[in-house]
Amino acid sequence: MTVRKVLRMGDARLLRSSEEVTAFDSNELHELLVDMRDTMQALDGVGLAAPQIGVNLRVVIFGVESNPRYPDAEFVPETVLINPIITPLAQTKEDGWEGCLSVPGMRGLVPRFTNLRYQGRDEFGALIDRTATGFHARVVQHECDHLDGFLYPMRIVDMRNFGFSSELFPDDNLQDD
Ligand code: NI
C-alpha cells in the first residue's frame, strides 16, 4: 500500500497535457493503479487522475458508494478509465459544487455537461463505452480535465462561488481536506 503525495494547485505538473497509455496489463500500469486507489481511498476522494500524483499519463479512476466529502453524492461505479474520450450528448450544462484533492479545503460552483458518452480502456485494455448523467457525468469531466491540465477553479464562471468548504457549508461538517 502506497499513499502517494497529491500535488497541489500551483505545481506546474498539474498544468501539463498528459500522454496516452500505449501498453496495457503491464506491471507499471497495475502498480500505478494500486497507488492511485490507495491514495484516493486514504483521502476519501471520489476520483483521482494520474497527473495528481505526478504521473503524466492519461489515466483516471473514480467511483462513489458513499463518501464523507460528498454526503449527498449519487452512486458512481468504480472505474479505471484510460485514454478517455468524452462526447457531450446534449449542450445542456448544470452548475454543481466541486472539490479536488489538489485544491484542499475548497469548493467551487462549476458548470458541466449533464449528459455525455465516455469511451476508453481499463487497465487490461478492455474497451469502456458508457453514457453518464448528473454527478457521474460531472466526475468524469472533472477527472478527465486533469489530463489536459485543467483544475476545476479554471472552470468557475463566477468567482464569488469559490471558497473554503467550512465557510461555504458551515453546517455540512465536510471533512477539511
Ligand atoms: Ni480533481
JSON list of C-alpha atoms and ligand atoms in Angstrom, two decimals:
[
{"chain": "A", "resi": 1, "resn": "MET", "atom": "CA", "xyz": [0.00, 0.00, 0.00]},
{"chain": "A", "resi": 2, "resn": "THR", "atom": "CA", "xyz": [1.44, 3.30, -1.06]},
{"chain": "A", "resi": 3, "resn": "VAL", "atom": "CA", "xyz": [-0.36, 6.50, -0.45]},
{"chain": "A", "resi": 4, "resn": "ARG", "atom": "CA", "xyz": [1.31, 8.97, -2.75]},
{"chain": "A", "resi": 5, "resn": "LYS", "atom": "CA", "xyz": [1.65, 12.67, -2.23]},
{"chain": "A", "resi": 6, "resn": "VAL", "atom": "CA", "xyz": [-1.05, 14.56, -4.12]},
{"chain": "A", "resi": 7, "resn": "LEU", "atom": "CA", "xyz": [0.26, 17.59, -5.98]},
{"chain": "A", "resi": 8, "resn": "ARG", "atom": "CA", "xyz": [-1.49, 20.82, -5.12]},
{"chain": "A", "resi": 9, "resn": "MET", "atom": "CA", "xyz": [-2.63, 23.67, -7.31]},
{"chain": "A", "resi": 10, "resn": "GLY", "atom": "CA", "xyz": [0.37, 25.82, -8.15]},
{"chain": "A", "resi": 11, "resn": "ASP", "atom": "CA", "xyz": [2.53, 22.82, -9.01]},
{"chain": "A", "resi": 12, "resn": "ALA", "atom": "CA", "xyz": [3.30, 23.18, -12.72]},
{"chain": "A", "resi": 13, "resn": "ARG", "atom": "CA", "xyz": [2.99, 19.42, -13.24]},
{"chain": "A", "resi": 14, "resn": "LEU", "atom": "CA", "xyz": [-0.77, 19.77, -12.85]},
{"chain": "A", "resi": 15, "resn": "LEU", "atom": "CA", "xyz": [-0.87, 22.04, -15.90]},
{"chain": "A", "resi": 16, "resn": "ARG", "atom": "CA", "xyz": [0.62, 19.62, -18.41]},
{"chain": "A", "resi": 17, "resn": "SER", "atom": "CA", "xyz": [-1.21, 17.72, -21.09]},
{"chain": "A", "resi": 18, "resn": "SER", "atom": "CA", "xyz": [-0.75, 14.01, -20.30]},
{"chain": "A", "resi": 19, "resn": "GLU", "atom": "CA", "xyz": [0.40, 11.28, -22.64]},
{"chain": "A", "resi": 20, "resn": "GLU", "atom": "CA", "xyz": [-1.60, 8.36, -23.98]},
{"chain": "A", "resi": 21, "resn": "VAL", "atom": "CA", "xyz": [-1.03, 4.95, -22.45]},
{"chain": "A", "resi": 22, "resn": "THR", "atom": "CA", "xyz": [0.27, 2.57, -25.13]},
{"chain": "A", "resi": 23, "resn": "ALA", "atom": "CA", "xyz": [0.87, -0.66, -23.15]},
{"chain": "A", "resi": 24, "resn": "PHE", "atom": "CA", "xyz": [-1.93, -2.30, -21.16]},
{"chain": "A", "resi": 25, "resn": "ASP", "atom": "CA", "xyz": [-1.86, -5.02, -18.50]},
{"chain": "A", "resi": 26, "resn": "SER", "atom": "CA", "xyz": [1.74, -4.10, -17.66]},
{"chain": "A", "resi": 27, "resn": "ASN", "atom": "CA", "xyz": [3.31, -4.22, -14.20]},
{"chain": "A", "resi": 28, "resn": "GLU", "atom": "CA", "xyz": [3.91, -0.48, -14.33]},
{"chain": "A", "resi": 29, "resn": "LEU", "atom": "CA", "xyz": [0.27, 0.25, -15.07]},
{"chain": "A", "resi": 30, "resn": "HIS", "atom": "CA", "xyz": [-1.01, -2.13, -12.37]},
{"chain": "A", "resi": 31, "resn": "GLU", "atom": "CA", "xyz": [1.39, -0.63, -9.83]},
{"chain": "A", "resi": 32, "resn": "LEU", "atom": "CA", "xyz": [0.27, 2.87, -10.77]},
{"chain": "A", "resi": 33, "resn": "LEU", "atom": "CA", "xyz": [-3.36, 1.88, -10.23]},
{"chain": "A", "resi": 34, "resn": "VAL", "atom": "CA", "xyz": [-2.66, 0.31, -6.83]},
{"chain": "A", "resi": 35, "resn": "ASP", "atom": "CA", "xyz": [-1.05, 3.57, -5.73]},
{"chain": "A", "resi": 36, "resn": "MET", "atom": "CA", "xyz": [-3.87, 5.65, -7.20]},
{"chain": "A", "resi": 37, "resn": "ARG", "atom": "CA", "xyz": [-6.54, 3.57, -5.43]},
{"chain": "A", "resi": 38, "resn": "ASP", "atom": "CA", "xyz": [-4.64, 3.65, -2.13]},
{"chain": "A", "resi": 39, "resn": "THR", "atom": "CA", "xyz": [-4.20, 7.40, -2.39]},
{"chain": "A", "resi": 40, "resn": "MET", "atom": "CA", "xyz": [-7.81, 8.07, -3.35]},
{"chain": "A", "resi": 41, "resn": "GLN", "atom": "CA", "xyz": [-9.14, 5.88, -0.54]},
{"chain": "A", "resi": 42, "resn": "ALA", "atom": "CA", "xyz": [-6.82, 7.35, 2.08]},
{"chain": "A", "resi": 43, "resn": "LEU", "atom": "CA", "xyz": [-8.03, 10.85, 1.21]},
{"chain": "A", "resi": 44, "resn": "ASP", "atom": "CA", "xyz": [-11.70, 9.95, 0.66]},
{"chain": "A", "resi": 45, "resn": "GLY", "atom": "CA", "xyz": [-11.59, 11.19, -2.92]},
{"chain": "A", "resi": 46, "resn": "VAL", "atom": "CA", "xyz": [-14.29, 10.34, -5.45]},
{"chain": "A", "resi": 47, "resn": "GLY", "atom": "CA", "xyz": [-11.71, 10.36, -8.21]},
{"chain": "A", "resi": 48, "resn": "LEU", "atom": "CA", "xyz": [-8.05, 10.79, -8.93]},
{"chain": "A", "resi": 49, "resn": "ALA", "atom": "CA", "xyz": [-6.07, 11.44, -12.08]},
{"chain": "A", "resi": 50, "resn": "ALA", "atom": "CA", "xyz": [-2.51, 10.16, -12.56]},
{"chain": "A", "resi": 51, "resn": "PRO", "atom": "CA", "xyz": [-1.10, 13.69, -13.03]},
{"chain": "A", "resi": 52, "resn": "GLN", "atom": "CA", "xyz": [-2.21, 14.46, -9.46]},
{"chain": "A", "resi": 53, "resn": "ILE", "atom": "CA", "xyz": [0.48, 12.09, -8.21]},
{"chain": "A", "resi": 54, "resn": "GLY", "atom": "CA", "xyz": [2.97, 13.39, -10.75]},
{"chain": "A", "resi": 55, "resn": "VAL", "atom": "CA", "xyz": [2.49, 10.68, -13.39]},
{"chain": "A", "resi": 56, "resn": "ASN", "atom": "CA", "xyz": [1.95, 12.25, -16.79]},
{"chain": "A", "resi": 57, "resn": "LEU", "atom": "CA", "xyz": [-0.35, 9.60, -18.25]},
{"chain": "A", "resi": 58, "resn": "ARG", "atom": "CA", "xyz": [-3.97, 9.63, -19.38]},
{"chain": "A", "resi": 59, "resn": "VAL", "atom": "CA", "xyz": [-5.25, 7.51, -16.51]},
{"chain": "A", "resi": 60, "resn": "VAL", "atom": "CA", "xyz": [-8.10, 8.36, -14.15]},
{"chain": "A", "resi": 61, "resn": "ILE", "atom": "CA", "xyz": [-10.02, 6.44, -11.53]},
{"chain": "A", "resi": 62, "resn": "PHE", "atom": "CA", "xyz": [-13.32, 7.32, -9.93]},
{"chain": "A", "resi": 63, "resn": "GLY", "atom": "CA", "xyz": [-16.22, 5.80, -8.06]},
{"chain": "A", "resi": 64, "resn": "VAL", "atom": "CA", "xyz": [-18.58, 6.58, -5.20]},
{"chain": "A", "resi": 65, "resn": "GLU", "atom": "CA", "xyz": [-20.60, 4.38, -2.93]},
{"chain": "A", "resi": 66, "resn": "SER", "atom": "CA", "xyz": [-20.76, 6.74, -0.01]},
{"chain": "A", "resi": 67, "resn": "ASN", "atom": "CA", "xyz": [-18.26, 9.44, 0.74]},
{"chain": "A", "resi": 68, "resn": "PRO", "atom": "CA", "xyz": [-17.89, 11.79, 3.72]},
{"chain": "A", "resi": 69, "resn": "ARG", "atom": "CA", "xyz": [-16.58, 14.56, 1.45]},
{"chain": "A", "resi": 70, "resn": "TYR", "atom": "CA", "xyz": [-19.75, 14.33, -0.68]},
{"chain": "A", "resi": 71, "resn": "PRO", "atom": "CA", "xyz": [-22.50, 13.09, 1.62]},
{"chain": "A", "resi": 72, "resn": "ASP", "atom": "CA", "xyz": [-25.24, 13.61, -0.96]},
{"chain": "A", "resi": 73, "resn": "ALA", "atom": "CA", "xyz": [-23.38, 12.14, -3.92]},
{"chain": "A", "resi": 74, "resn": "GLU", "atom": "CA", "xyz": [-25.13, 9.72, -6.23]},
{"chain": "A", "resi": 75, "resn": "PHE", "atom": "CA", "xyz": [-23.70, 6.27, -6.87]},
{"chain": "A", "resi": 76, "resn": "VAL", "atom": "CA", "xyz": [-20.92, 6.19, -9.45]},
{"chain": "A", "resi": 77, "resn": "PRO", "atom": "CA", "xyz": [-19.41, 2.82, -10.49]},
{"chain": "A", "resi": 78, "resn": "GLU", "atom": "CA", "xyz": [-15.79, 2.13, -9.52]},
{"chain": "A", "resi": 79, "resn": "THR", "atom": "CA", "xyz": [-13.98, 2.75, -12.79]},
{"chain": "A", "resi": 80, "resn": "VAL", "atom": "CA", "xyz": [-10.50, 2.79, -14.25]},
{"chain": "A", "resi": 81, "resn": "LEU", "atom": "CA", "xyz": [-10.57, 4.91, -17.39]},
{"chain": "A", "resi": 82, "resn": "ILE", "atom": "CA", "xyz": [-7.53, 5.20, -19.65]},
{"chain": "A", "resi": 83, "resn": "ASN", "atom": "CA", "xyz": [-7.11, 7.37, -22.77]},
{"chain": "A", "resi": 84, "resn": "PRO", "atom": "CA", "xyz": [-10.64, 8.72, -22.33]},
{"chain": "A", "resi": 85, "resn": "ILE", "atom": "CA", "xyz": [-12.77, 10.38, -24.97]},
{"chain": "A", "resi": 86, "resn": "ILE", "atom": "CA", "xyz": [-15.76, 12.41, -23.81]},
{"chain": "A", "resi": 87, "resn": "THR", "atom": "CA", "xyz": [-18.62, 13.27, -26.14]},
{"chain": "A", "resi": 88, "resn": "PRO", "atom": "CA", "xyz": [-21.40, 15.52, -24.81]},
{"chain": "A", "resi": 89, "resn": "LEU", "atom": "CA", "xyz": [-24.82, 14.14, -25.78]},
{"chain": "A", "resi": 90, "resn": "ALA", "atom": "CA", "xyz": [-26.57, 17.46, -25.27]},
{"chain": "A", "resi": 91, "resn": "GLN", "atom": "CA", "xyz": [-25.41, 21.00, -24.89]},
{"chain": "A", "resi": 92, "resn": "THR", "atom": "CA", "xyz": [-27.12, 21.34, -21.51]},
{"chain": "A", "resi": 93, "resn": "LYS", "atom": "CA", "xyz": [-24.87, 22.23, -18.60]},
{"chain": "A", "resi": 94, "resn": "GLU", "atom": "CA", "xyz": [-25.70, 22.30, -14.93]},
{"chain": "A", "resi": 95, "resn": "ASP", "atom": "CA", "xyz": [-23.94, 24.03, -12.04]},
{"chain": "A", "resi": 96, "resn": "GLY", "atom": "CA", "xyz": [-22.66, 21.88, -9.20]},
{"chain": "A", "resi": 97, "resn": "TRP", "atom": "CA", "xyz": [-20.22, 22.20, -6.32]},
{"chain": "A", "resi": 98, "resn": "GLU", "atom": "CA", "xyz": [-16.85, 20.53, -6.79]},
{"chain": "A", "resi": 99, "resn": "GLY", "atom": "CA", "xyz": [-13.80, 19.91, -4.72]},
{"chain": "A", "resi": 100, "resn": "CYS", "atom": "CA", "xyz": [-10.45, 18.45, -5.63]},
{"chain": "A", "resi": 101, "resn": "LEU", "atom": "CA", "xyz": [-7.69, 16.74, -3.69]},
{"chain": "A", "resi": 102, "resn": "SER", "atom": "CA", "xyz": [-5.28, 19.14, -5.41]},
{"chain": "A", "resi": 103, "resn": "VAL", "atom": "CA", "xyz": [-7.21, 22.14, -4.06]},
{"chain": "A", "resi": 104, "resn": "PRO", "atom": "CA", "xyz": [-7.70, 21.05, -0.45]},
{"chain": "A", "resi": 105, "resn": "GLY", "atom": "CA", "xyz": [-10.35, 22.64, 1.72]},
{"chain": "A", "resi": 106, "resn": "MET", "atom": "CA", "xyz": [-12.06, 24.50, -1.10]},
{"chain": "A", "resi": 107, "resn": "ARG", "atom": "CA", "xyz": [-15.25, 24.18, -3.13]},
{"chain": "A", "resi": 108, "resn": "GLY", "atom": "CA", "xyz": [-16.37, 25.89, -6.30]},
{"chain": "A", "resi": 109, "resn": "LEU", "atom": "CA", "xyz": [-19.50, 26.02, -8.43]},
{"chain": "A", "resi": 110, "resn": "VAL", "atom": "CA", "xyz": [-18.76, 24.61, -11.87]},
{"chain": "A", "resi": 111, "resn": "PRO", "atom": "CA", "xyz": [-20.98, 24.16, -14.94]},
{"chain": "A", "resi": 112, "resn": "ARG", "atom": "CA", "xyz": [-20.65, 20.71, -16.56]},
{"chain": "A", "resi": 113, "resn": "PHE", "atom": "CA", "xyz": [-22.43, 18.83, -19.32]},
{"chain": "A", "resi": 114, "resn": "THR", "atom": "CA", "xyz": [-25.31, 16.85, -17.88]},
{"chain": "A", "resi": 115, "resn": "ASN", "atom": "CA", "xyz": [-25.35, 14.05, -20.47]},
{"chain": "A", "resi": 116, "resn": "LEU", "atom": "CA", "xyz": [-22.33, 12.51, -22.08]},
{"chain": "A", "resi": 117, "resn": "ARG", "atom": "CA", "xyz": [-20.77, 9.41, -23.53]},
{"chain": "A", "resi": 118, "resn": "TYR", "atom": "CA", "xyz": [-17.32, 8.34, -22.37]},
{"chain": "A", "resi": 119, "resn": "GLN", "atom": "CA", "xyz": [-15.07, 5.84, -24.00]},
{"chain": "A", "resi": 120, "resn": "GLY", "atom": "CA", "xyz": [-11.65, 4.50, -23.17]},
{"chain": "A", "resi": 121, "resn": "ARG", "atom": "CA", "xyz": [-9.99, 1.38, -21.84]},
{"chain": "A", "resi": 122, "resn": "ASP", "atom": "CA", "xyz": [-9.46, -0.24, -18.49]},
{"chain": "A", "resi": 123, "resn": "GLU", "atom": "CA", "xyz": [-6.04, -1.38, -17.22]},
{"chain": "A", "resi": 124, "resn": "PHE", "atom": "CA", "xyz": [-6.33, -4.65, -19.13]},
{"chain": "A", "resi": 125, "resn": "GLY", "atom": "CA", "xyz": [-7.07, -2.89, -22.39]},
{"chain": "A", "resi": 126, "resn": "ALA", "atom": "CA", "xyz": [-10.79, -3.76, -22.41]},
{"chain": "A", "resi": 127, "resn": "LEU", "atom": "CA", "xyz": [-12.99, -1.16, -24.06]},
{"chain": "A", "resi": 128, "resn": "ILE", "atom": "CA", "xyz": [-15.24, 1.01, -21.92]},
{"chain": "A", "resi": 129, "resn": "ASP", "atom": "CA", "xyz": [-18.17, 2.74, -23.60]},
{"chain": "A", "resi": 130, "resn": "ARG", "atom": "CA", "xyz": [-20.81, 4.27, -21.35]},
{"chain": "A", "resi": 131, "resn": "THR", "atom": "CA", "xyz": [-23.27, 7.06, -21.09]},
{"chain": "A", "resi": 132, "resn": "ALA", "atom": "CA", "xyz": [-23.50, 9.09, -17.90]},
{"chain": "A", "resi": 133, "resn": "THR", "atom": "CA", "xyz": [-25.67, 11.81, -16.45]},
{"chain": "A", "resi": 134, "resn": "GLY", "atom": "CA", "xyz": [-25.66, 14.10, -13.44]},
{"chain": "A", "resi": 135, "resn": "PHE", "atom": "CA", "xyz": [-22.98, 13.60, -10.81]},
{"chain": "A", "resi": 136, "resn": "HIS", "atom": "CA", "xyz": [-21.45, 10.65, -12.66]},
{"chain": "A", "resi": 137, "resn": "ALA", "atom": "CA", "xyz": [-21.01, 12.84, -15.75]},
{"chain": "A", "resi": 138, "resn": "ARG", "atom": "CA", "xyz": [-19.59, 15.62, -13.58]},
{"chain": "A", "resi": 139, "resn": "VAL", "atom": "CA", "xyz": [-16.96, 13.35, -12.01]},
{"chain": "A", "resi": 140, "resn": "VAL", "atom": "CA", "xyz": [-15.87, 12.09, -15.42]},
{"chain": "A", "resi": 141, "resn": "GLN", "atom": "CA", "xyz": [-15.46, 15.64, -16.74]},
{"chain": "A", "resi": 142, "resn": "HIS", "atom": "CA", "xyz": [-13.59, 16.78, -13.63]},
{"chain": "A", "resi": 143, "resn": "GLU", "atom": "CA", "xyz": [-11.14, 13.85, -13.70]},
{"chain": "A", "resi": 144, "resn": "CYS", "atom": "CA", "xyz": [-10.54, 13.96, -17.44]},
{"chain": "A", "resi": 145, "resn": "ASP", "atom": "CA", "xyz": [-9.90, 17.70, -17.22]},
{"chain": "A", "resi": 146, "resn": "HIS", "atom": "CA", "xyz": [-6.81, 16.86, -15.14]},
{"chain": "A", "resi": 147, "resn": "LEU", "atom": "CA", "xyz": [-5.37, 15.08, -18.18]},
{"chain": "A", "resi": 148, "resn": "ASP", "atom": "CA", "xyz": [-5.38, 18.34, -20.11]},
{"chain": "A", "resi": 149, "resn": "GLY", "atom": "CA", "xyz": [-4.03, 20.47, -17.29]},
{"chain": "A", "resi": 150, "resn": "PHE", "atom": "CA", "xyz": [-7.37, 21.91, -16.16]},
{"chain": "A", "resi": 151, "resn": "LEU", "atom": "CA", "xyz": [-8.28, 22.26, -12.49]},
{"chain": "A", "resi": 152, "resn": "TYR", "atom": "CA", "xyz": [-11.90, 22.99, -11.60]},
{"chain": "A", "resi": 153, "resn": "PRO", "atom": "CA", "xyz": [-11.22, 26.59, -10.43]},
{"chain": "A", "resi": 154, "resn": "MET", "atom": "CA", "xyz": [-10.38, 27.38, -14.06]},
{"chain": "A", "resi": 155, "resn": "ARG", "atom": "CA", "xyz": [-13.97, 26.40, -14.95]},
{"chain": "A", "resi": 156, "resn": "ILE", "atom": "CA", "xyz": [-15.72, 28.54, -12.35]},
{"chain": "A", "resi": 157, "resn": "VAL", "atom": "CA", "xyz": [-17.81, 31.21, -14.07]},
{"chain": "A", "resi": 158, "resn": "ASP", "atom": "CA", "xyz": [-18.48, 33.48, -11.08]},
{"chain": "A", "resi": 159, "resn": "MET", "atom": "CA", "xyz": [-15.54, 33.54, -8.67]},
{"chain": "A", "resi": 160, "resn": "ARG", "atom": "CA", "xyz": [-17.87, 34.57, -5.87]},
{"chain": "A", "resi": 161, "resn": "ASN", "atom": "CA", "xyz": [-18.85, 30.91, -5.93]},
{"chain": "A", "resi": 162, "resn": "PHE", "atom": "CA", "xyz": [-15.40, 29.74, -4.84]},
{"chain": "A", "resi": 163, "resn": "GLY", "atom": "CA", "xyz": [-14.25, 29.47, -1.26]},
{"chain": "A", "resi": 164, "resn": "PHE", "atom": "CA", "xyz": [-13.41, 27.38, 1.73]},
{"chain": "A", "resi": 165, "resn": "SER", "atom": "CA", "xyz": [-15.72, 24.44, 2.34]},
{"chain": "A", "resi": 166, "resn": "SER", "atom": "CA", "xyz": [-16.00, 25.31, 6.02]},
{"chain": "A", "resi": 167, "resn": "GLU", "atom": "CA", "xyz": [-17.26, 28.82, 5.20]},
{"chain": "A", "resi": 168, "resn": "LEU", "atom": "CA", "xyz": [-19.49, 27.89, 2.26]},
{"chain": "A", "resi": 169, "resn": "PHE", "atom": "CA", "xyz": [-21.10, 24.93, 4.01]},
{"chain": "A", "resi": 170, "resn": "PRO", "atom": "CA", "xyz": [-20.69, 25.51, 7.76]},
{"chain": "A", "resi": 171, "resn": "ASP", "atom": "CA", "xyz": [-23.46, 23.06, 8.65]},
{"chain": "A", "resi": 172, "resn": "ASP", "atom": "CA", "xyz": [-22.31, 20.20, 6.47]},
{"chain": "A", "resi": 173, "resn": "ASN", "atom": "CA", "xyz": [-19.35, 19.22, 8.61]},
{"chain": "A", "resi": 174, "resn": "LEU", "atom": "CA", "xyz": [-17.40, 18.44, 5.47]},
{"chain": "A", "resi": 175, "resn": "GLN", "atom": "CA", "xyz": [-14.06, 16.90, 6.11]},
{"chain": "A", "resi": 176, "resn": "ASP", "atom": "CA", "xyz": [-11.35, 19.52, 5.87]},
{"chain": "A", "resi": 177, "resn": "ASP", "atom": "CA", "xyz": [-9.19, 18.07, 3.17]},
{"chain": "B", "resi": 1, "resn": "NI", "atom": "NI", "xyz": [-9.51, 16.94, -9.09]}
]
